[in-house]
Coordinates of C-alpha atoms in Angstrom, one line a residue:
M1 CA -14.7 4.5 -36.9
Q2 CA -12.0 2.7 -38.9
K3 CA -8.4 1.9 -38.4
N4 CA -6.1 4.6 -39.9
D5 CA -8.8 7.3 -39.8
I6 CA -7.4 10.8 -39.0
V7 CA -9.7 12.6 -36.7
K8 CA -9.9 15.9 -34.7
V9 CA -10.5 15.2 -31.0
V10 CA -11.2 17.4 -28.0
I11 CA -9.8 15.8 -24.9
E12 CA -12.4 15.8 -22.2
D13 CA -11.0 13.4 -19.6
V14 CA -8.0 11.5 -18.4
G15 CA -7.9 7.7 -18.1
V16 CA -6.3 5.8 -15.2
G17 CA -3.2 5.2 -17.3
G18 CA -2.8 8.9 -18.0
E19 CA -4.1 8.7 -21.6
G20 CA -6.4 11.5 -22.9
I21 CA -10.0 10.6 -23.5
G22 CA -12.2 12.2 -26.2
K23 CA -15.2 11.5 -28.4
V24 CA -15.8 11.8 -32.1
N25 CA -19.5 11.5 -32.9
G26 CA -20.1 9.6 -29.7
Y27 CA -17.2 7.2 -30.3
T28 CA -14.6 7.2 -27.5
L29 CA -10.9 7.4 -28.3
F30 CA -8.0 6.8 -25.9
I31 CA -5.0 8.9 -26.9
K32 CA -1.6 8.6 -25.2
D33 CA 0.3 11.9 -24.5
A34 CA -2.9 13.9 -24.9
I35 CA -4.0 16.0 -21.9
I36 CA -7.4 17.1 -20.8
G37 CA -8.2 20.4 -22.6
D38 CA -6.1 19.6 -25.7
V39 CA -7.6 19.7 -29.2
V40 CA -5.6 17.2 -31.1
E41 CA -5.3 15.5 -34.5
A42 CA -5.0 11.7 -34.0
K43 CA -4.7 8.5 -36.1
V44 CA -6.9 5.6 -35.1
M45 CA -4.7 2.6 -34.5
K46 CA -7.2 0.1 -33.1
A47 CA -11.0 0.3 -33.5
K48 CA -13.4 -1.7 -31.3
K49 CA -17.2 -1.5 -31.5
N50 CA -17.7 1.3 -29.0
Y51 CA -14.1 2.6 -28.4
G52 CA -10.7 2.7 -29.9
Y53 CA -7.1 3.7 -29.5
A54 CA -5.4 6.5 -31.4
R55 CA -1.9 7.9 -31.8
L56 CA -1.3 11.6 -31.2
M57 CA -0.3 13.2 -34.5
N58 CA -0.5 17.0 -33.8
I59 CA -1.6 19.3 -31.0
L60 CA -3.9 21.7 -32.7
T61 CA -4.7 23.7 -29.5
P62 CA -2.7 23.0 -26.4
S63 CA -4.5 22.6 -23.0
E64 CA -4.0 25.2 -20.3
Y65 CA -2.7 22.2 -18.2
R66 CA 0.1 21.4 -20.7
V67 CA 3.7 22.4 -19.8
E68 CA 5.4 24.5 -22.5
K69 CA 8.5 22.4 -22.6
P70 CA 9.0 19.0 -20.9
V71 CA 12.2 18.6 -18.8
C72 CA 12.9 15.2 -20.4
Q73 CA 13.5 15.2 -24.2
V74 CA 12.5 11.6 -24.7
V75 CA 9.3 11.7 -22.5
R76 CA 7.0 10.4 -25.2
K77 CA 9.2 7.6 -26.3
C78 CA 10.1 6.4 -22.8
G79 CA 7.6 4.4 -20.7
G80 CA 8.7 5.9 -17.4
C81 CA 6.8 9.2 -17.2
Q82 CA 3.2 9.0 -18.5
I83 CA 2.0 12.5 -17.5
Q84 CA 5.2 14.6 -17.3
E85 CA 3.7 17.0 -19.9
M86 CA 0.8 17.8 -17.5
K87 CA 1.3 20.6 -15.1
Y88 CA 2.0 19.4 -11.6
D89 CA -1.0 20.8 -9.9
R90 CA -3.2 19.1 -12.5
Q91 CA -1.3 15.8 -11.9
L92 CA -2.2 16.0 -8.3
E93 CA -5.9 16.6 -9.1
F94 CA -5.9 13.6 -11.5
K95 CA -4.4 11.3 -8.9
N96 CA -6.8 12.4 -6.1
Q97 CA -9.8 11.9 -8.4
K98 CA -8.4 8.5 -9.4
V99 CA -8.4 7.4 -5.7
R100 CA -11.8 8.9 -5.0
G101 CA -13.3 7.3 -8.1
N102 CA -12.1 3.9 -7.3
L103 CA -13.3 4.1 -3.7
M104 CA -16.8 5.1 -4.9
R105 CA -17.0 2.8 -7.9
I106 CA -15.3 -0.4 -6.7
G107 CA -15.4 0.2 -2.9
E108 CA -19.0 1.4 -2.9
V109 CA -18.0 4.1 -0.4
P110 CA -20.8 6.8 -0.4
E111 CA -19.8 10.1 -2.0
Q112 CA -21.1 12.0 1.1
L113 CA -18.8 10.0 3.3
L114 CA -15.8 10.8 1.1
D115 CA -16.8 14.5 1.0
R116 CA -16.4 14.4 4.8
I117 CA -13.4 12.3 5.4
M118 CA -11.1 12.6 2.4
E119 CA -8.1 14.9 3.0
P120 CA -6.1 16.8 0.3
I121 CA -3.5 14.9 -1.6
V122 CA 0.1 15.3 -0.2
G123 CA 2.1 16.7 -3.1
M124 CA 5.8 17.1 -3.4
D125 CA 7.7 20.4 -3.4
E126 CA 8.8 21.5 -6.8
T127 CA 12.5 21.3 -7.9
E128 CA 13.7 24.9 -8.2
G129 CA 13.3 26.2 -11.7
L130 CA 11.9 23.0 -13.3
G131 CA 8.2 23.5 -12.8
G132 CA 7.6 20.3 -10.8
P133 CA 9.4 17.8 -8.6
Y134 CA 12.3 16.0 -10.2
H135 CA 15.4 14.0 -9.2
Y136 CA 13.5 12.4 -6.4
R137 CA 14.2 8.7 -7.0
N138 CA 16.8 7.1 -4.7
K139 CA 16.8 3.9 -6.8
A140 CA 17.0 3.3 -10.5
Q141 CA 17.5 0.1 -12.6
F142 CA 18.9 0.7 -16.1
P143 CA 18.8 -2.1 -18.8
I144 CA 22.0 -2.5 -20.8
G145 CA 21.6 -3.4 -24.5
I146 CA 22.8 -2.8 -28.1
D147 CA 21.2 -0.2 -30.5
K148 CA 20.6 -0.8 -34.2
D149 CA 24.1 0.6 -34.9
G150 CA 25.8 -1.9 -32.6
N151 CA 26.5 0.6 -29.8
I152 CA 26.2 -0.4 -26.1
V153 CA 23.4 1.8 -24.7
T154 CA 21.4 2.2 -21.5
G155 CA 18.3 4.0 -20.6
F156 CA 14.7 2.8 -20.1
Y157 CA 12.3 0.7 -22.0
A158 CA 9.8 2.3 -24.3
G159 CA 6.3 1.9 -23.1
R160 CA 5.0 -1.8 -23.3
T161 CA 8.2 -2.9 -25.1
H162 CA 11.7 -4.1 -24.3
S163 CA 13.2 -1.7 -26.7
I164 CA 15.7 0.5 -24.9
I165 CA 15.4 4.3 -25.3
S166 CA 19.0 5.6 -24.8
N167 CA 19.1 8.1 -22.0
T168 CA 21.7 8.5 -19.2
N169 CA 20.1 11.6 -17.8
C170 CA 16.7 10.6 -16.4
A171 CA 14.9 13.6 -14.9
L172 CA 13.5 11.5 -12.1
G173 CA 16.8 10.0 -10.9
V174 CA 19.5 11.6 -9.0
E175 CA 22.0 13.6 -11.1
I176 CA 25.0 11.4 -10.1
N177 CA 23.4 8.5 -12.1
E178 CA 24.6 10.0 -15.4
Q179 CA 28.3 10.1 -14.4
I180 CA 28.1 6.5 -13.1
L181 CA 26.4 5.2 -16.3
K182 CA 28.8 6.9 -18.6
L183 CA 31.7 5.5 -16.6
I184 CA 30.3 1.9 -16.9
L185 CA 29.5 2.2 -20.7
D186 CA 33.1 3.5 -21.3
F187 CA 34.5 0.6 -19.3
M188 CA 32.5 -1.9 -21.3
K189 CA 33.6 -0.5 -24.6
E190 CA 37.2 -0.3 -23.5
Y191 CA 37.4 -3.9 -22.3
H192 CA 34.9 -5.3 -24.8
I193 CA 32.4 -6.4 -22.2
S194 CA 29.3 -7.6 -23.9
A195 CA 25.7 -6.4 -23.3
Y196 CA 23.0 -8.9 -22.7
D197 CA 20.7 -9.9 -25.6
E198 CA 17.3 -10.9 -24.3
G199 CA 16.2 -12.8 -27.4
K200 CA 19.4 -14.9 -27.7
H201 CA 20.0 -15.1 -23.9
Q202 CA 23.6 -14.2 -24.6
G203 CA 25.9 -11.4 -23.4
L204 CA 27.1 -10.5 -19.9
V205 CA 25.8 -7.2 -18.5
R206 CA 22.0 -7.1 -18.1
H207 CA 21.2 -4.2 -15.8
V208 CA 22.8 -1.6 -13.6
L209 CA 21.2 -0.9 -10.3
I210 CA 22.0 2.4 -8.6
R211 CA 20.9 3.4 -5.1
Y212 CA 21.5 6.7 -3.4
G213 CA 21.1 7.7 0.3
F214 CA 19.4 11.1 0.4
T215 CA 20.4 11.7 4.0
T216 CA 23.8 9.9 4.1
K217 CA 24.8 10.6 0.5
E218 CA 26.1 7.0 0.2
I219 CA 26.0 5.4 -3.2
M220 CA 25.5 1.8 -4.3
V221 CA 26.2 0.3 -7.7
C222 CA 25.2 -3.3 -8.6
L223 CA 25.8 -4.8 -12.0
V224 CA 23.4 -7.6 -12.9
I225 CA 25.3 -10.1 -15.0
N226 CA 24.5 -13.3 -17.0
G227 CA 27.6 -15.1 -15.7
G228 CA 29.7 -15.9 -12.6
G229 CA 32.0 -12.9 -12.7
L230 CA 33.0 -9.6 -14.5
P231 CA 36.2 -9.5 -16.4
H232 CA 38.4 -6.6 -15.2
G233 CA 35.9 -6.0 -12.5
E234 CA 38.6 -4.6 -10.2
V235 CA 39.3 -1.9 -12.7
L236 CA 35.7 -0.8 -12.8
A237 CA 35.4 -0.9 -9.0
K238 CA 38.5 1.3 -8.7
R239 CA 37.1 3.9 -11.0
L240 CA 33.7 3.9 -9.4
A241 CA 35.3 4.2 -5.9
K242 CA 36.7 7.6 -6.9
I243 CA 33.1 9.0 -7.0
E244 CA 32.4 10.9 -3.8
G245 CA 29.9 8.9 -1.6
M246 CA 30.6 5.6 -3.3
T247 CA 30.1 2.9 -0.6
S248 CA 29.2 -0.4 -2.3
V249 CA 30.0 -2.0 -5.6
T250 CA 28.6 -5.5 -6.2
L251 CA 27.5 -8.0 -8.7
S252 CA 24.1 -9.7 -8.9
I253 CA 24.3 -13.1 -10.6
N254 CA 21.3 -13.8 -12.8
K255 CA 21.7 -16.5 -15.4
E256 CA 18.0 -17.2 -15.8
K257 CA 16.0 -16.5 -19.0
T258 CA 13.6 -14.3 -17.2
N259 CA 12.2 -10.8 -17.0
V260 CA 13.1 -10.7 -13.3
I261 CA 15.9 -8.2 -13.0
M262 CA 17.9 -9.2 -9.9
G263 CA 19.5 -12.5 -9.2
N264 CA 19.5 -14.0 -5.7
V265 CA 23.3 -14.3 -5.4
I266 CA 25.2 -11.0 -4.6
K267 CA 29.0 -10.9 -4.9
P268 CA 31.1 -8.0 -3.6
L269 CA 33.5 -6.1 -5.9
W270 CA 34.4 -3.2 -3.6
G271 CA 33.3 -1.7 -0.3
Q272 CA 30.3 -2.8 1.8
M273 CA 27.4 -5.0 0.7
Y274 CA 24.9 -2.3 1.7
I275 CA 24.4 1.5 2.1
T276 CA 22.5 3.2 5.0
D277 CA 19.9 5.9 4.9
Y278 CA 17.2 7.4 7.2
I279 CA 13.5 7.9 7.1
G280 CA 12.9 10.4 9.9
N281 CA 15.2 9.4 12.7
V282 CA 15.1 5.7 11.9
K283 CA 18.3 4.3 10.2
Y284 CA 18.1 1.5 7.7
Q285 CA 20.7 -0.7 6.0
I286 CA 19.8 -1.3 2.4
S287 CA 21.2 -4.1 0.4
P288 CA 20.8 -4.6 -3.4
L289 CA 17.8 -6.9 -2.8
S290 CA 16.1 -4.7 -0.2
F291 CA 12.7 -3.2 -0.9
F292 CA 12.9 0.4 0.1
Q293 CA 10.6 3.2 -1.0
V294 CA 12.1 5.1 -3.9
N295 CA 11.1 8.6 -2.9
P296 CA 12.4 9.2 0.6
V297 CA 11.0 12.7 0.9
Q298 CA 7.5 11.6 0.3
T299 CA 8.0 8.3 2.2
E300 CA 8.6 10.2 5.4
K301 CA 5.3 12.0 4.9
L302 CA 3.6 8.8 4.1
Y303 CA 4.9 7.0 7.2
K304 CA 4.1 9.9 9.5
L305 CA 0.5 9.7 8.1
A306 CA 0.4 6.0 8.9
L307 CA 1.7 6.7 12.4
E308 CA -0.9 9.4 12.8
Y309 CA -3.7 7.2 11.5
S310 CA -2.7 4.4 13.9
G311 CA -3.6 6.6 16.8
L312 CA -0.4 5.8 18.6
N313 CA 0.3 9.6 18.9
D314 CA -3.2 10.3 20.2
V315 CA -3.5 10.3 24.0
S316 CA -7.2 10.0 23.8
C317 CA -6.7 6.5 22.3
G318 CA -5.0 5.3 25.5
N319 CA -1.4 4.6 26.5
P320 CA 0.5 3.8 23.2
S321 CA 3.0 1.7 25.2
D322 CA 0.2 -0.8 25.9
K323 CA -0.7 -1.2 22.2
V324 CA 0.0 -4.3 20.2
V325 CA 0.5 -3.6 16.4
W326 CA 0.8 -6.0 13.5
D327 CA 2.6 -4.7 10.4
L328 CA 1.8 -7.0 7.4
Y329 CA 4.0 -7.0 4.3
C330 CA 6.6 -5.2 6.4
G331 CA 9.6 -5.4 4.0
I332 CA 12.8 -4.5 5.8
G333 CA 10.8 -3.1 8.7
T334 CA 10.4 0.5 7.4
I335 CA 6.9 1.1 8.8
S336 CA 7.4 -1.4 11.7
L337 CA 10.3 0.5 13.2
F338 CA 8.5 3.8 12.7
L339 CA 5.5 2.5 14.7
A340 CA 7.7 0.7 17.3
Q341 CA 8.9 4.1 18.6
K342 CA 5.4 4.6 20.1
A343 CA 3.8 1.1 20.4
G344 CA 4.3 -1.5 23.1
K345 CA 4.9 -4.3 20.7
V346 CA 5.1 -4.6 16.9
Y347 CA 5.0 -7.8 14.9
G348 CA 6.1 -7.6 11.3
V349 CA 5.4 -10.2 8.6
E350 CA 7.2 -10.5 5.2
I351 CA 7.6 -13.4 2.8
V352 CA 11.2 -12.5 1.7
P353 CA 13.7 -14.0 4.1
Q354 CA 16.4 -11.5 3.2
A355 CA 14.0 -8.7 4.0
I356 CA 13.3 -10.1 7.4
D357 CA 17.0 -10.4 8.1
D358 CA 17.3 -6.8 7.1
A359 CA 14.3 -5.9 9.4
R360 CA 15.9 -7.6 12.4
N361 CA 19.2 -5.9 11.7
N362 CA 17.6 -2.6 11.3
A363 CA 15.8 -3.0 14.7
K364 CA 19.2 -3.9 16.2
I365 CA 21.1 -0.9 14.8
N366 CA 18.3 1.4 16.0
E367 CA 18.3 -0.3 19.5
I368 CA 14.6 -1.1 19.0
E369 CA 13.7 -4.1 21.2
N370 CA 9.9 -4.2 20.9
A371 CA 9.7 -5.3 17.3
E372 CA 9.5 -9.0 16.3
F373 CA 9.6 -10.3 12.7
F374 CA 8.2 -13.4 11.1
V375 CA 9.1 -14.9 7.6
G376 CA 6.1 -16.1 5.6
K377 CA 3.0 -15.1 3.6
A378 CA 0.9 -12.6 5.6
E379 CA -2.2 -14.5 4.5
E380 CA -0.8 -17.7 6.0
V381 CA 1.1 -16.4 9.1
L382 CA -1.7 -14.3 10.7
P383 CA -4.5 -16.8 10.3
Q384 CA -2.2 -19.6 11.7
Y385 CA -1.2 -17.3 14.6
Y386 CA -4.9 -16.6 15.3
E387 CA -5.8 -20.3 15.3
D388 CA -2.8 -21.4 17.4
Y389 CA -3.4 -18.6 19.9
A390 CA -7.0 -19.9 20.6
K391 CA -5.7 -23.4 21.1
E392 CA -3.0 -22.3 23.5
H393 CA -5.3 -20.0 25.5
G394 CA -8.4 -22.0 26.1
G395 CA -10.4 -20.6 23.3
E396 CA -9.5 -17.0 23.9
T397 CA -9.1 -15.1 20.6
A398 CA -5.9 -13.2 19.7
H399 CA -6.3 -9.5 19.7
A400 CA -4.4 -6.6 18.0
D401 CA -4.9 -2.9 18.8
V402 CA -3.8 -1.7 15.4
I403 CA -3.1 -3.7 12.2
V404 CA -1.1 -2.0 9.4
V405 CA -1.0 -3.5 5.9
D406 CA 1.1 -2.4 3.0
P407 CA 0.4 -5.1 0.4
P408 CA 1.6 -5.5 -3.2
R409 CA -0.6 -4.3 -6.1
K410 CA -2.9 -7.4 -5.8
G411 CA -4.0 -6.2 -2.4
C412 CA -5.0 -8.6 0.5
E413 CA -6.4 -12.1 0.2
E414 CA -9.9 -12.4 1.8
T415 CA -8.6 -15.0 4.3
L416 CA -6.3 -12.4 5.6
L417 CA -8.9 -9.7 5.8
Q418 CA -11.2 -12.0 7.6
T419 CA -8.6 -12.8 10.2
M420 CA -7.9 -9.1 10.7
V421 CA -11.7 -8.6 11.3
D422 CA -11.7 -11.5 13.8
M423 CA -8.8 -10.0 15.8
Q424 CA -11.0 -6.9 16.2
P425 CA -8.3 -4.2 16.2
E426 CA -9.4 -0.7 17.1
R427 CA -7.9 0.6 13.9
I428 CA -6.8 -0.8 10.5
V429 CA -4.3 1.4 8.6
Y430 CA -4.1 0.3 5.0
V431 CA -1.2 1.7 2.8
S432 CA -1.8 1.0 -0.9
C433 CA 0.1 1.4 -4.1
D434 CA -3.1 0.5 -6.1
S435 CA -6.3 2.3 -5.2
A436 CA -8.4 -0.2 -7.2
T437 CA -7.5 -3.2 -5.0
L438 CA -7.5 -0.9 -1.9
A439 CA -11.1 -0.1 -2.8
R440 CA -12.1 -3.7 -3.2
D441 CA -10.6 -4.5 0.3
V442 CA -12.2 -1.5 1.9
K443 CA -15.6 -2.8 0.7
F444 CA -15.0 -6.1 2.5
L445 CA -13.9 -4.4 5.7
R446 CA -16.8 -2.0 5.7
G447 CA -19.1 -4.9 5.3
N448 CA -17.6 -6.7 8.2
G449 CA -17.7 -4.3 11.1
Y450 CA -15.3 -1.4 10.1
E451 CA -15.9 2.1 8.8
L452 CA -13.7 4.3 6.8
E453 CA -12.6 7.3 8.9
R454 CA -9.8 8.9 7.0
V455 CA -8.4 8.8 3.5
R456 CA -5.4 10.6 2.0
A457 CA -3.4 10.1 -1.2
V458 CA 0.3 10.8 -1.3
D459 CA 2.2 11.5 -4.5
Q460 CA 5.2 9.2 -4.3
F461 CA 5.8 9.2 -8.0
P462 CA 5.4 12.6 -9.6
H463 CA 5.0 12.6 -13.4
T464 CA 3.7 9.0 -13.4
V465 CA 0.1 7.7 -13.1
H466 CA 1.0 5.9 -9.8
V467 CA -0.2 7.1 -6.4
E468 CA 0.1 5.8 -2.9
T469 CA -3.0 6.0 -0.6
V470 CA -3.3 5.6 3.2
V471 CA -6.6 5.0 4.8
M472 CA -7.8 4.4 8.4
L473 CA -10.7 2.2 9.3
S474 CA -12.0 2.0 12.8
H475 CA -14.0 -0.7 14.5
K476 CA -17.7 0.3 14.6
K477 CA -18.4 1.0 18.2
P478 CA -21.3 -1.0 19.6
D479 CA -23.8 1.9 19.5
S480 CA -26.1 -0.9 18.4
V481 CA -27.5 -2.6 21.5
I482 CA -29.5 -5.5 22.8
N483 CA -32.8 -4.0 23.8
V484 CA -34.2 -5.2 27.1
K485 CA -37.9 -5.6 27.0
V486 CA -39.4 -4.6 30.4
E487 CA -42.7 -6.2 31.3
F488 CA -45.0 -5.5 34.2
G489 CA -47.0 -8.3 35.8
E490 CA -50.6 -8.4 36.7
G491 CA -52.1 -9.3 40.0
E492 CA -49.7 -9.8 42.9
G493 CA -46.9 -7.8 41.4
K494 CA -49.1 -5.1 40.0
V495 CA -48.2 -1.5 40.9
P496 CA -51.2 0.4 42.2
L497 CA -52.3 3.1 39.7
D498 CA -52.6 5.7 42.5
N499 CA -48.9 5.3 43.4
I500 CA -47.4 7.6 40.8
A501 CA -43.9 7.4 42.2
K502 CA -43.8 3.6 42.2
R503 CA -45.5 3.4 38.8
A504 CA -42.8 5.7 37.4
E505 CA -40.1 3.6 38.9
A506 CA -41.6 0.4 37.5
Y507 CA -41.7 1.9 34.0
K508 CA -38.2 3.3 34.2
P509 CA -36.2 1.7 31.3
K510 CA -33.3 -0.4 32.3
E511 CA -29.7 0.3 31.1
K512 CA -29.2 -0.7 27.5
V513 CA -27.1 -3.9 27.3
T514 CA -24.5 -3.7 24.6
Y515 CA -22.4 -6.4 23.0
K516 CA -19.4 -4.7 24.5
M517 CA -20.8 -5.1 28.0
I518 CA -21.5 -8.8 27.4
K519 CA -18.0 -9.3 26.1
E520 CA -16.4 -7.5 29.0
Y521 CA -18.4 -9.4 31.5
I522 CA -17.3 -12.7 30.0
E523 CA -13.7 -11.7 29.8
A524 CA -13.7 -10.6 33.5
K525 CA -15.5 -13.7 34.8
Y526 CA -14.1 -16.5 32.5
G527 CA -10.8 -15.1 31.4
F528 CA -11.4 -15.4 27.7
K529 CA -12.9 -13.3 24.9
V530 CA -15.9 -14.0 22.7
H531 CA -16.6 -12.6 19.2
T532 CA -19.6 -10.4 18.6
A533 CA -20.9 -13.0 16.0
Y534 CA -20.8 -15.7 18.7
I535 CA -23.1 -13.6 20.9
A536 CA -25.4 -13.1 17.9
E537 CA -25.5 -16.8 17.1
V538 CA -26.5 -17.7 20.7
K539 CA -29.2 -15.0 20.7
R540 CA -30.5 -16.3 17.4
D541 CA -30.6 -19.9 18.8
L542 CA -32.6 -18.6 21.8
G543 CA -35.0 -16.8 19.6
L544 CA -34.1 -13.4 20.8
P545 CA -34.7 -10.3 18.5
M546 CA -31.6 -9.3 16.5
Y547 CA -30.3 -5.7 16.1
D548 CA -27.5 -4.3 14.1
A549 CA -24.0 -4.7 15.5
P550 CA -20.6 -5.3 14.0
N551 CA -20.4 -8.8 12.5
A552 CA -23.8 -9.7 14.0
V553 CA -26.1 -9.7 11.0
E554 CA -28.8 -12.3 10.5
E555 CA -26.8 -14.1 7.8
L556 CA -23.0 -13.9 8.3
K557 CA -21.3 -12.9 5.1
Q558 CA -18.4 -15.2 5.8
P559 CA -18.6 -18.7 7.2
R560 CA -17.5 -18.9 10.8
K561 CA -16.7 -21.7 13.2
H562 CA -19.4 -22.1 15.8
P563 CA -18.6 -21.1 19.4
T564 CA -17.5 -23.9 21.7
E565 CA -19.9 -25.2 24.3
E566 CA -17.8 -23.4 27.0
K567 CA -18.4 -20.0 25.2
V568 CA -22.1 -20.7 24.6
E569 CA -22.6 -21.3 28.3
A570 CA -20.6 -18.1 29.1
I571 CA -22.7 -16.1 26.8
K572 CA -26.0 -17.5 28.2
D573 CA -24.7 -16.6 31.7
A574 CA -24.0 -13.1 30.6
L575 CA -27.4 -12.7 29.1
K576 CA -28.9 -13.9 32.4
H577 CA -26.7 -11.6 34.3
F578 CA -28.0 -8.6 32.3
E579 CA -31.6 -10.0 32.5
V580 CA -31.9 -10.4 28.8
I581 CA -33.1 -13.9 29.4

């Protein structure tokens, strides 16, 4: 296969980026905008040894999964919607298979297990008459620039470029966005306000951020500017204020030569510095810098799943008001406050100070008093807390009943995962925006005493290749046991063979001694907890036989501190108590 070759391709699969995949004489081609089932004509743009990339030239035979007419007219040029031309039910199948495939390939989760525990993807109701869900985003960031004719334009970047595709009517955003954008563009032209030029680092207006409260109908507009102020800003604010629902008009100061959109300084132009909205019955204040899920309809479904997976609604899991929950990467407390309605205590951790300020304020306005928030990296805060707790409590280890994580795309660092394992929560609920890093972390957790119990994908971003996933892992119950070898003496202690009743009693097996029994005995007698691996280490030192148990394999996969002498003696005492030694 050579560059510029024109080939006919039958699309047989879909790649993780939504591109069609087909073969020509065994040579694999990736073709953007092609859909599984299409027969297309494509031009080879890049040819490697075993695969290449081609541009879709013509659709010779459309797939049964292809929509007749896309809602957006610039869908192929814009980089926002990768699979809008695919029918929505097929989009859901693609995303579900993406999650499943990553868990099997990267996470090494057995297919038979996924067959049993994986639940149907949570799709979104279709927008009436449009053949799929649209206008679902409560937040959009529009770059401002100049087209080749010198006109000020806004829209979205073309895929993998910083070239703006002019479009004020995005099919995924709320419909009021178009009115707001046209008003801002007209204002800039009227008062000769310059648009930002990335290459030259010149010009004033860089982006427009619009947020919309689906429940409250409140609207926020924030202009990101390369300067200290906006000339005639009061005129723009007055015009925007006439739009029904307008609540906040602000400026974000960003003078840096960077791809980061928002600056750290926010200045008011008109109204409040925030809007409010709800997820379920929890109210949130949302500032220009707040992280808030962009699809509130699906977010409520996602958070209800996280709550369900946490077991806090399940009476069989004990009294939820006694449960301690950690919410890592908590943002402005969205999941934390959802869980706090059921749990006894929730601790949230987030690296962004502004987000923690918002989280504390959101707890206050909802009159939630059992949520506490910490600023810092989750991979630093939790391990430090675990270490400090042991020092302050005589070697006793910190414990959580439930740990919830909702990390960025890179997933969790191994140090954090190890601390989660050490804290021995009954359940770990992992919410992920990247099923590949989720799968990697699930592999670690499954190898360190936890098992995958439930998996469900949630379509937060229809018409894109992105998908959220929520999984629940539970601590493997110590069905593995320490076997007690019962020996019968000779001579004086020998049971007469003719005494059948006594012989039967002598050979009656004793109760199996589990790791859980040993841990409970030590906690009751000595007032501190010991890790399963510590018990395993003491048994190993005593030359006792080893049996499978969570974190009690012959060779620990992760280096662990050795138990203190105090804990060694407590473990030996327990082993004597249960007549193991």
